[in-house]
Short mmCIF file of C-alpha atoms in Angstrom, two decimals:
data_model
loop_
_atom_site.label_atom_id
_atom_site.label_comp_id
_atom_site.label_asym_id
_atom_site.label_seq_id
_atom_site.Cartn_x
_atom_site.Cartn_y
_atom_site.Cartn_z
CA MET B 18 73.09 100.12 67.42
CA THR B 19 74.82 102.10 70.11
CA ALA B 20 78.67 101.96 70.41
CA ILE B 21 79.93 101.42 73.90
CA ARG B 22 83.62 101.39 74.61
CA LYS B 23 86.17 101.91 77.37
CA GLY B 24 87.69 105.33 77.17
CA SER B 25 90.80 106.82 78.75
CA SER B 26 91.07 106.72 82.56
CA HIS B 27 88.48 103.92 82.89
CA ALA B 28 85.78 106.24 81.44
CA ILE B 29 83.01 104.53 79.48
CA CYS B 30 82.15 106.41 76.19
CA LEU B 31 78.97 106.51 74.07
CA PRO B 32 80.53 108.16 70.94
CA ASP B 33 77.24 108.19 69.03
CA TYR B 34 75.66 110.27 71.66
CA GLY B 35 78.78 112.48 72.59
CA VAL B 36 78.55 111.23 76.13
CA THR B 37 81.25 110.01 78.55
CA LEU B 38 80.36 108.18 81.78
CA ASP B 39 82.76 108.93 84.71
CA ARG B 40 86.56 109.45 84.78
CA SER B 41 86.93 111.84 81.95
CA GLY B 42 90.36 112.85 81.10
CA GLY B 43 89.76 114.59 77.81
CA ASP B 44 87.25 112.57 75.85
CA GLU B 45 85.09 114.85 73.77
CA GLY B 46 81.44 115.42 74.65
CA HIS B 47 79.57 115.74 77.83
CA THR B 48 80.86 113.80 80.98
CA PHE B 49 78.36 112.59 83.54
CA ILE B 50 79.85 111.82 86.95
CA SER B 51 77.90 109.16 88.88
CA HIS B 52 79.19 109.90 92.34
CA ALA B 53 82.13 111.54 94.30
CA HIS B 54 84.35 108.54 95.01
CA ALA B 55 87.89 109.17 93.67
CA ASP B 56 87.85 106.25 91.25
CA HIS B 57 84.94 107.86 89.30
CA LEU B 58 86.13 111.46 89.21
CA PRO B 59 87.91 113.34 86.44
CA ARG B 60 91.64 112.93 86.62
CA ARG B 61 92.39 116.35 85.50
CA GLY B 62 90.78 119.73 86.48
CA GLY B 63 87.92 120.04 84.13
CA GLY B 64 88.52 117.17 81.70
CA GLY B 65 89.44 118.07 78.12
CA PRO B 66 88.90 121.52 76.63
CA ASP B 67 85.51 120.52 75.19
CA ALA B 68 84.43 118.42 78.13
CA ALA B 69 81.48 119.57 80.31
CA ILE B 70 81.15 117.74 83.72
CA VAL B 71 77.62 117.10 84.90
CA ALA B 72 76.72 115.78 88.44
CA THR B 73 73.90 115.80 90.90
CA PRO B 74 74.03 118.83 93.28
CA PRO B 75 75.20 116.79 96.39
CA THR B 76 77.95 115.07 94.20
CA ALA B 77 79.11 118.52 92.86
CA ARG B 78 79.47 119.76 96.43
CA LEU B 79 81.24 116.65 97.64
CA MET B 80 83.56 116.91 94.62
CA ARG B 81 84.51 120.44 95.49
CA LEU B 82 85.10 119.68 99.07
CA ARG B 83 87.40 116.82 98.04
CA GLY B 84 89.46 119.18 95.88
CA TYR B 85 87.91 119.27 92.44
CA ARG B 86 88.55 122.70 90.90
CA GLY B 87 86.81 122.34 87.52
CA GLU B 88 83.32 123.68 86.64
CA VAL B 89 80.43 121.32 87.30
CA ARG B 90 76.95 121.69 85.81
CA GLU B 91 74.40 120.50 88.41
CA LEU B 92 71.61 118.29 87.27
CA PRO B 93 69.07 117.24 89.98
CA PHE B 94 67.53 113.84 89.96
CA GLY B 95 64.63 113.33 87.52
CA GLU B 96 65.21 116.43 85.42
CA PRO B 97 66.09 115.39 81.86
CA LEU B 98 68.99 117.14 80.08
CA GLU B 99 68.41 117.48 76.31
CA LEU B 100 71.54 117.16 74.31
CA GLU B 101 71.96 117.28 70.48
CA ARG B 102 71.65 113.56 70.05
CA CYS B 103 70.20 112.17 73.26
CA ARG B 104 68.42 112.88 76.53
CA VAL B 105 70.18 112.17 79.84
CA THR B 106 68.44 111.85 83.22
CA PHE B 107 69.92 111.07 86.64
CA LEU B 108 68.13 108.67 88.98
CA PRO B 109 68.99 107.76 92.59
CA ALA B 110 71.54 104.84 92.86
CA GLY B 111 71.41 104.19 96.57
CA HIS B 112 75.21 103.92 96.76
CA ILE B 113 76.17 107.05 98.77
CA LEU B 114 74.71 110.59 98.96
CA GLY B 115 74.30 112.13 95.45
CA SER B 116 75.07 108.74 93.63
CA ALA B 117 73.21 108.51 90.42
CA LEU B 118 72.20 105.97 87.73
CA THR B 119 72.69 107.66 84.36
CA TRP B 120 69.82 107.03 81.89
CA VAL B 121 70.59 107.81 78.29
CA GLU B 122 67.80 107.84 75.76
CA GLY B 123 68.34 108.34 71.91
CA LYS B 124 67.55 107.04 68.45
CA GLU B 125 70.35 104.48 68.71
CA GLY B 126 68.79 102.90 71.85
CA SER B 127 68.73 103.43 75.54
CA VAL B 128 71.62 102.91 78.02
CA LEU B 129 71.46 102.61 81.81
CA TYR B 130 74.76 103.05 83.54
CA THR B 131 75.10 102.37 87.26
CA GLY B 132 78.46 103.89 88.14
CA ASP B 133 78.04 102.02 91.51
CA CYS B 134 74.72 101.23 92.98
CA ARG B 135 72.99 99.41 95.92
CA THR B 136 69.60 97.93 96.34
CA PRO B 137 68.20 97.93 98.90
CA PRO B 138 69.67 101.45 99.01
CA SER B 139 71.90 102.84 101.70
CA PRO B 140 69.79 104.54 104.47
CA ALA B 141 72.18 107.47 104.14
CA SER B 142 71.29 108.08 100.56
CA GLU B 143 68.42 109.41 98.46
CA GLY B 144 67.19 105.87 97.68
CA PHE B 145 67.09 103.90 94.50
CA LYS B 146 64.95 104.22 91.43
CA LEU B 147 64.91 102.50 88.01
CA PRO B 148 63.86 104.20 84.77
CA GLU B 149 60.34 103.57 83.51
CA GLY B 150 61.49 102.96 79.90
CA GLU B 151 62.83 99.83 78.32
CA VAL B 152 66.60 99.34 78.82
CA ASP B 153 68.46 98.25 75.78
CA HIS B 154 71.96 98.27 77.33
CA PHE B 155 72.63 98.00 81.07
CA ILE B 156 76.25 98.77 82.10
CA THR B 157 76.94 97.60 85.56
CA GLU B 158 79.87 97.11 87.92
CA ALA B 159 80.18 93.71 89.44
CA THR B 160 82.60 94.21 92.33
CA PHE B 161 81.31 91.27 94.35
CA SER B 162 80.92 88.88 91.56
CA LEU B 163 80.92 85.47 93.32
CA PRO B 164 78.15 83.57 95.11
CA ILE B 165 80.06 83.74 98.31
CA TYR B 166 79.01 87.36 98.70
CA ARG B 167 75.52 87.61 100.07
CA TRP B 168 74.78 90.47 102.66
CA PRO B 169 72.57 90.09 105.74
CA SER B 170 69.46 92.27 105.71
CA GLY B 171 69.73 95.99 106.50
CA GLU B 172 68.04 95.35 109.87
CA GLU B 173 70.54 92.68 110.79
CA LEU B 174 73.54 94.87 109.89
CA ALA B 175 72.12 97.85 111.84
CA ALA B 176 71.70 95.62 114.82
CA GLN B 177 75.28 94.34 114.41
CA VAL B 178 76.67 97.87 114.19
CA ARG B 179 74.80 99.07 117.24
CA GLY B 180 75.42 95.97 119.21
CA PHE B 181 79.24 96.27 118.68
CA ALA B 182 79.27 99.88 119.77
CA LEU B 183 77.19 99.19 122.95
CA LYS B 184 78.96 96.10 124.01
CA SER B 185 82.34 97.72 123.62
CA LEU B 186 81.32 100.70 125.66
CA GLU B 187 79.73 98.56 128.44
CA GLU B 188 83.02 96.72 128.66
CA GLY B 189 84.90 99.99 129.13
CA ALA B 190 86.48 99.90 125.71
CA THR B 191 86.48 102.49 122.85
CA PRO B 192 84.87 101.09 119.78
CA VAL B 193 86.54 101.84 116.45
CA PHE B 194 84.73 101.52 113.09
CA LEU B 195 87.05 101.12 109.99
CA ALA B 196 85.19 102.58 107.08
CA TYR B 197 85.78 104.68 104.05
CA SER B 198 85.46 108.41 104.73
CA LEU B 199 82.77 109.12 102.16
CA GLY B 200 79.50 107.14 102.45
CA LYS B 201 80.36 104.16 104.64
CA ALA B 202 81.53 106.45 107.50
CA GLN B 203 78.15 108.54 107.39
CA GLU B 204 76.13 105.36 107.05
CA ILE B 205 77.58 104.07 110.33
CA MET B 206 77.03 107.44 112.05
CA HIS B 207 73.39 107.28 110.83
CA LEU B 208 72.87 103.74 112.15
CA VAL B 209 74.33 104.60 115.65
CA ALA B 210 72.59 107.85 115.96
CA PRO B 211 69.68 106.38 117.91
CA LEU B 212 72.17 105.32 120.62
CA GLY B 213 72.67 109.00 121.71
CA GLU B 214 76.38 108.39 121.99
CA THR B 215 79.01 110.89 120.67
CA VAL B 216 80.86 109.87 117.52
CA GLN B 217 84.33 111.24 116.76
CA ILE B 218 85.16 110.93 113.04
CA HIS B 219 88.55 111.31 111.25
CA ASN B 220 88.92 114.75 109.75
CA ALA B 221 88.79 113.40 106.09
CA GLY B 222 85.19 112.23 106.66
CA HIS B 223 84.22 115.01 109.19
CA LYS B 224 84.40 117.75 106.59
CA LEU B 225 81.89 115.89 104.38
CA CYS B 226 79.22 115.45 107.10
CA GLY B 227 77.73 118.87 106.80
CA ILE B 228 76.49 118.14 103.24
CA TYR B 229 74.76 115.00 104.47
CA GLU B 230 72.95 116.83 107.22
CA GLU B 231 71.92 119.56 104.86
CA GLU B 232 70.43 116.89 102.58
CA GLY B 233 68.35 115.63 105.66
CA ILE B 234 70.53 112.66 106.83
CA ASP B 235 70.51 112.40 110.54
CA LEU B 236 74.08 111.77 111.77
CA GLY B 237 73.44 112.03 115.45
CA ARG B 238 75.84 113.62 117.79
CA TYR B 239 79.34 113.87 116.33
CA GLU B 240 82.60 115.87 116.28
CA ALA B 241 86.07 115.76 114.73
CA TYR B 242 88.54 113.34 116.12
CA ASP B 243 90.35 114.79 119.05
CA ARG B 244 93.22 112.66 120.43
CA ASP B 245 92.78 114.12 123.89
CA SER B 246 88.99 113.57 124.27
CA CYS B 247 88.31 110.38 122.10
CA GLU B 248 88.48 107.71 124.78
CA GLY B 249 85.03 106.11 125.51
CA LYS B 250 83.44 107.62 122.38
CA ILE B 251 82.60 105.84 119.20
CA LEU B 252 85.37 106.39 116.69
CA VAL B 253 85.15 106.16 112.86
CA CYS B 254 88.19 106.32 110.50
CA PRO B 255 89.46 104.72 107.42
CA SER B 256 91.74 101.75 107.47
CA SER B 257 94.69 103.76 106.17
CA ALA B 258 94.43 106.11 109.29
CA TRP B 259 94.25 103.26 111.58
CA ASN B 260 97.42 101.75 110.13
CA ASN B 261 99.05 105.20 110.46
CA GLY B 262 98.49 105.33 114.17
CA PHE B 263 94.93 106.77 114.61
CA ALA B 264 94.06 106.63 118.37
CA SER B 265 97.10 104.45 118.86
CA HIS B 266 97.53 106.00 122.38
CA LEU B 267 94.38 104.15 123.52
CA ARG B 268 95.05 100.88 125.29
CA ASN B 269 91.56 99.45 125.37
CA THR B 270 89.89 99.58 121.94
CA ARG B 271 87.66 97.24 120.01
CA LEU B 272 88.00 97.23 116.15
CA ALA B 273 85.17 96.51 113.71
CA TYR B 274 85.99 96.21 109.89
CA CYS B 275 83.02 97.37 107.92
CA SER B 276 83.16 96.28 104.23
CA GLY B 277 81.70 93.71 101.77
CA TRP B 278 85.22 92.13 101.89
CA ALA B 279 84.52 91.34 105.54
CA THR B 280 82.51 88.31 104.26
CA ARG B 281 85.90 86.60 104.02
CA ASP B 282 87.01 85.52 107.49
CA GLY B 283 90.67 86.08 106.38
CA ALA B 284 90.00 89.76 106.89
CA ARG B 285 89.94 89.24 110.60
CA THR B 286 93.56 88.00 110.53
CA GLN B 287 94.79 90.62 108.09
CA LEU B 288 93.42 93.47 110.28
CA THR B 289 93.39 91.77 113.75
CA ALA B 290 89.67 92.87 113.85
CA ASP B 291 87.41 92.06 116.69
CA GLU B 292 84.28 92.20 114.52
CA LEU B 293 83.78 91.66 110.85
CA ILE B 294 80.64 93.56 109.51
CA PRO B 295 79.76 92.97 105.97
CA LEU B 296 78.36 96.41 105.41
CA SER B 297 78.77 97.19 101.73
CA ASP B 298 77.68 100.09 99.49
CA HIS B 299 77.55 97.78 96.50
CA LEU B 300 75.23 95.04 95.33
CA ASP B 301 76.06 91.58 96.56
CA PHE B 302 76.13 88.77 93.89
CA PHE B 303 72.54 87.68 94.25
CA GLU B 304 71.30 91.34 94.21
CA LEU B 305 73.14 91.93 91.03
CA ILE B 306 71.56 88.91 89.38
CA ARG B 307 68.16 89.92 90.61
CA LEU B 308 68.45 93.45 89.38
CA CYS B 309 69.41 92.10 85.91
CA ARG B 310 66.43 89.81 86.01
CA GLU B 311 64.01 92.65 86.99
CA LEU B 312 65.44 94.99 84.28
CA ARG B 313 65.64 92.21 81.56
CA PRO B 314 67.70 94.50 79.38
CA GLY B 315 68.65 93.71 75.77
CA LYS B 316 72.21 93.17 77.00
CA VAL B 317 74.23 93.50 80.23
CA TRP B 318 77.71 95.00 79.95
CA ILE B 319 79.98 94.05 82.91
CA THR B 320 82.81 96.16 84.25
CA HIS B 321 84.91 96.42 87.29
CA THR B 322 85.08 92.79 88.23
CA PRO B 323 87.74 90.04 88.56
CA ASN B 324 85.14 87.27 87.71
CA PRO B 325 83.03 88.22 84.80
CA ALA B 326 82.68 84.59 83.68
CA VAL B 327 80.77 83.65 86.84
CA VAL B 328 78.33 86.51 86.33
CA GLN B 329 77.91 85.81 82.82
CA HIS B 330 77.28 82.04 83.49
CA TYR B 331 74.35 82.97 85.88
CA LEU B 332 73.05 85.51 83.49
CA LYS B 333 73.04 83.06 80.67
CA GLU B 334 71.02 80.63 82.90
CA GLU B 335 68.46 83.50 83.07
CA GLY B 336 68.46 83.86 79.40
CA ILE B 337 70.10 87.34 79.55
CA ALA B 338 72.73 88.21 77.02
CA SER B 339 75.94 89.82 78.40
CA ASP B 340 79.46 90.90 77.45
CA VAL B 341 82.48 92.49 79.26
CA LEU B 342 83.81 96.00 78.86
CA ARG B 343 87.51 95.38 79.10
CA LYS B 344 90.13 97.76 80.07
CA ASN B 345 92.32 98.60 77.09
CA GLY B 346 90.22 96.28 74.88
CA LYS B 347 88.98 96.89 71.53
CA ASP B 348 85.99 99.13 70.94
CA THR B 349 82.84 97.06 71.63
CA GLN B 350 79.82 97.54 69.41
CA ALA B 351 76.63 96.87 70.85
CA GLY B 352 74.57 94.45 68.77
CA GLU B 353 77.43 92.07 68.17
CA GLU B 354 76.65 88.36 68.88
CA ASP B 355 77.40 87.21 72.40
CA PRO B 356 80.19 84.56 71.87
CA SER B 357 79.22 82.76 75.03
#
């Protein structure tokens, strides 16, 4: 049996293996960082005194550009790292550039941790790959854990993004995409690159673009946001920047909100958006269930979700055992009977 529990700062710990997954704040052992979004990074400089942070090379570079000052051991995809009590391998997770599934193999059983993942993968990532071995424990986030969340195909979303940009420009308006600075912003730039139009991106995202290009992701023609020259170009910025006056001097803009949460029409009212584009870097509800069905693990461990009971109901219908890793909950021992 393999012990799996919530650690400090939302980390997930495998104490039998001396492994911590994401968000280390001092847990002993090796900490494996799935990707460079802030909610998965260590809260302090280098973790605890005994901690060793491990990440893929792109994630390590993105972490440093975003201000991380601790040491990071770089582990490329597919190269196993042999530890005293287990072997750990990163596999592409399709979420953002550098994002990794963490595959842990040892005598107490195998564990696959998603961090965040997406399949079909983001076209601005290294793709998505599952391990070849049998999965005993599958730890997955379930952000969009209700059946109302079903994404259009990648082709449909790309057409919607490009169509919004072209229609706005043809009408003499400046199109503005609201998107997170790391991952979503670069995906939008990749999708509009074939249009040949110039993109201006908020500085928080602009400084990250060079790493994407060095990893072979085409971002088209782009430059940092310039208040004096942005009119008539495609703009990309986070929602927080828009709320703080980004491009507020422009009178004629069209606003597109790009997120899985855009599935809810209420987002249009909240943001006064002209277009809601459900472009997510997470699994939708049905993709999550399908991935669990494909893996058929010994048990699914659900985290990061407001609605675990719905996911568990659907998994039970599939004959797949599941449980919830709760914040501040008791240590959870794999192998216990599923009470549901």
